[in-house]
Short mmCIF file of C-alpha atoms in Angstrom, two decimals:
data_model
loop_
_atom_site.label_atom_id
_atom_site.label_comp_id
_atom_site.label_asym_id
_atom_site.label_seq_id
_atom_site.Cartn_x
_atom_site.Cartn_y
_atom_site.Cartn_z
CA UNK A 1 -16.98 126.42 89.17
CA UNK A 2 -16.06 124.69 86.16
CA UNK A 3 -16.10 121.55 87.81
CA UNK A 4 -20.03 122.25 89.05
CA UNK A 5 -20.75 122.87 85.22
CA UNK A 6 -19.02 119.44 83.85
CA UNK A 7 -20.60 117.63 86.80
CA UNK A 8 -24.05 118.70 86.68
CA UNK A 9 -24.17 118.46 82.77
CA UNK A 10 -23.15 114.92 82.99
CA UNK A 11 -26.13 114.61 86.07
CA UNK A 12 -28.50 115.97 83.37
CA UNK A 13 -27.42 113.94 80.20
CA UNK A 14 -29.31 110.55 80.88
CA UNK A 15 -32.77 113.53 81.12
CA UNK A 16 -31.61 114.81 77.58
CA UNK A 17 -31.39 111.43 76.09
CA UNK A 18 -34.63 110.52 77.63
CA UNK A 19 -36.03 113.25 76.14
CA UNK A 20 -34.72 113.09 72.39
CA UNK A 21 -35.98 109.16 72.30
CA UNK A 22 -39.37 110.24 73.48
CA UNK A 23 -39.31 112.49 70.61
CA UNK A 24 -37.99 110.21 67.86
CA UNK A 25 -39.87 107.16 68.62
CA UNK A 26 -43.10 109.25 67.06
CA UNK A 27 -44.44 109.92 63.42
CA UNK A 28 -47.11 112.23 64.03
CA UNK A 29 -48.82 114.34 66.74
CA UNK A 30 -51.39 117.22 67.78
CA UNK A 31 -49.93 120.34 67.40
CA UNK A 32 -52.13 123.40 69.71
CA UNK A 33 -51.47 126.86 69.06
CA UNK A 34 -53.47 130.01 70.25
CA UNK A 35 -53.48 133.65 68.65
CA UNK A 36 -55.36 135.62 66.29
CA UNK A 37 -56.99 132.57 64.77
CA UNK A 38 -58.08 131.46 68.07
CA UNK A 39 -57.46 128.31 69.13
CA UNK A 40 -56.59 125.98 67.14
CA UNK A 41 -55.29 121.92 67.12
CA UNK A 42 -54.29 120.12 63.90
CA UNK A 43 -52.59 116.32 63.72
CA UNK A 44 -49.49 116.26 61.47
CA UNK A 45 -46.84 113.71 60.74
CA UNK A 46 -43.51 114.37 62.42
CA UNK A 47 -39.70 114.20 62.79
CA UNK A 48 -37.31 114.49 65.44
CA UNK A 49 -33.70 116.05 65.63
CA UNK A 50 -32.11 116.24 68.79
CA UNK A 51 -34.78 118.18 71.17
CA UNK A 52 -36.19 119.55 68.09
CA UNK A 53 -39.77 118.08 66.73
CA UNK A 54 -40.48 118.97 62.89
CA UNK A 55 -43.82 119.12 61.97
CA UNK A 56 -45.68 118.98 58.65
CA UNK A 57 -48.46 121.63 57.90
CA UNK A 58 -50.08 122.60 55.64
CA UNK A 59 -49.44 125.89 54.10
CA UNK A 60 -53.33 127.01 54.05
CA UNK A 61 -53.53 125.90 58.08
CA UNK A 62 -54.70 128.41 60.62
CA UNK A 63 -51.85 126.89 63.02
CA UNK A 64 -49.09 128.74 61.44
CA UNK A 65 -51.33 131.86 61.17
CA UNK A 66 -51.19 131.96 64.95
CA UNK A 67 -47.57 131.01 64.64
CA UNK A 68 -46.97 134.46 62.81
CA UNK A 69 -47.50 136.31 66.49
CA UNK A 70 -47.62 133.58 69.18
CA UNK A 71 -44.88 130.66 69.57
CA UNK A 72 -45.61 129.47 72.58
CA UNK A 73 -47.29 125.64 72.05
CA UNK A 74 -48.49 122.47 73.10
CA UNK A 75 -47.43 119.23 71.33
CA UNK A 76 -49.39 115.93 72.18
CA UNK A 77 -49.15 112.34 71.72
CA UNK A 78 -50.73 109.48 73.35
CA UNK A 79 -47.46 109.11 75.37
CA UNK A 80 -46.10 112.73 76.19
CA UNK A 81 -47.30 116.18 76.53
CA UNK A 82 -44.42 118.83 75.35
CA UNK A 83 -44.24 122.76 75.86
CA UNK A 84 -42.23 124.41 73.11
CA UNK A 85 -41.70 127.46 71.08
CA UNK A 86 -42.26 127.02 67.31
CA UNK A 87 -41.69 128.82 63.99
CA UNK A 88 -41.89 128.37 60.78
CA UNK A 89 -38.98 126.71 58.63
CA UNK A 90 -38.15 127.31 54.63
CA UNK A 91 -38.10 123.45 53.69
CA UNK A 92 -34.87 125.08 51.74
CA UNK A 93 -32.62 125.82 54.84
CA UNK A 94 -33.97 122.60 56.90
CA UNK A 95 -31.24 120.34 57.65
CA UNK A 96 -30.72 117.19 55.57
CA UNK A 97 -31.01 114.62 58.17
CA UNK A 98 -35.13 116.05 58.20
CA UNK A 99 -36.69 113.49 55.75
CA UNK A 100 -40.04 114.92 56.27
CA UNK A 101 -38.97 117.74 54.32
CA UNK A 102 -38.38 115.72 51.47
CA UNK A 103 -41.56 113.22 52.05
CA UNK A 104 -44.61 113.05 49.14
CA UNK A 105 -46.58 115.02 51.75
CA UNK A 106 -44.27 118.12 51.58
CA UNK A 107 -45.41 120.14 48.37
CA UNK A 108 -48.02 122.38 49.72
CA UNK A 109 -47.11 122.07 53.64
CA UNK A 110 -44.71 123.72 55.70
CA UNK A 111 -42.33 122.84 58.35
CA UNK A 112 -42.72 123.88 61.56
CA UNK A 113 -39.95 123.59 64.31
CA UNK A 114 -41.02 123.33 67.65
CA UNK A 115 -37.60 123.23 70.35
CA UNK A 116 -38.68 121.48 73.49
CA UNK A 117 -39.17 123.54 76.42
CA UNK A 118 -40.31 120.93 79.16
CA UNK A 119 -41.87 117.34 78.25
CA UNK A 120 -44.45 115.20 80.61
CA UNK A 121 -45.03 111.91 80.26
CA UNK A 122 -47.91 110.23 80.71
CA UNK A 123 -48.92 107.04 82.82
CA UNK A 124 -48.93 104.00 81.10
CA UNK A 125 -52.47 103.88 82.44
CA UNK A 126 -54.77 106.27 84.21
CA UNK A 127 -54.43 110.35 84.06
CA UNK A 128 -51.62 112.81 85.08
CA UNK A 129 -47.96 112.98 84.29
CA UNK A 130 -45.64 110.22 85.66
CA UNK A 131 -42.54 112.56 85.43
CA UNK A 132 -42.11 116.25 84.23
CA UNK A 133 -38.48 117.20 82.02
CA UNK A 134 -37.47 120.60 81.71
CA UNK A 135 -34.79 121.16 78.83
CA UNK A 136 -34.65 124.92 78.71
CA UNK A 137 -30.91 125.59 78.77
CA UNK A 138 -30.84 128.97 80.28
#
């Protein structure tokens, strides 16, 4: 069984790595939430770390109000669509390699992590998804 495990982790790496360069190559995006706030959509500057996508918000935003009870969300960019769960981070206990954290836009905003559930990116041109990654690990 242990071979399985080694084998189809290595099958699945090339997806991962896909996946974290989608998310690095951007510097901001729409962020969608839904809760008691209603909907609501907001586009922040952003930061990738691994299959984690920081985002920047402001403290005063009705996106981390809805954040509070609901973490399911929807991240967009003109080149992927990604399903994730979110919270809130204390700037404090981000880790280093975050510069966002540490930008001139920080004072007054807070950090939101978003870890990527499933990712779909787009056609170059025209509608739809070209391909569909899921990165939930259990």
């Amino acid at each position: 069984m242990a071979f399985f495990s080694a084998y189809t982790d290595s099958m699945l790496e090339p997806l991962r790595l896909r996946v974290v360069d989608a998310l690095s190559s951007e510097t901001s995006a729409t962020l969608s939430t839904n809760g008691p706030g209603g909907i609501q959509a907001g586009f922040f500057p952003c930061e990738s770390d691994g299959l984690t996508l920081y985002l920047l918000v402001p403290a005063s935003s009705d996106v981390l109000y809805n954040l509070e009870t609901e973490t399911a969300v929807i991240i967009t960019t003109p080149h992927w669509q990604m399903e994730g769960e979110a919270g809130a981070c204390v700037q404090a206990q981000t880790l280093p390699a975050v510069r966002l954290a540490h930008s001139p836009q920080a004072p007054g905003c807070v950090l939101a992590a978003i870890r990527c559930r499933r990712i779909h990116f787009n056609w170059m041109e025209g509608w739809g998804y070209r391909e569909t990654i899921d990165c939930d690990d259990g």
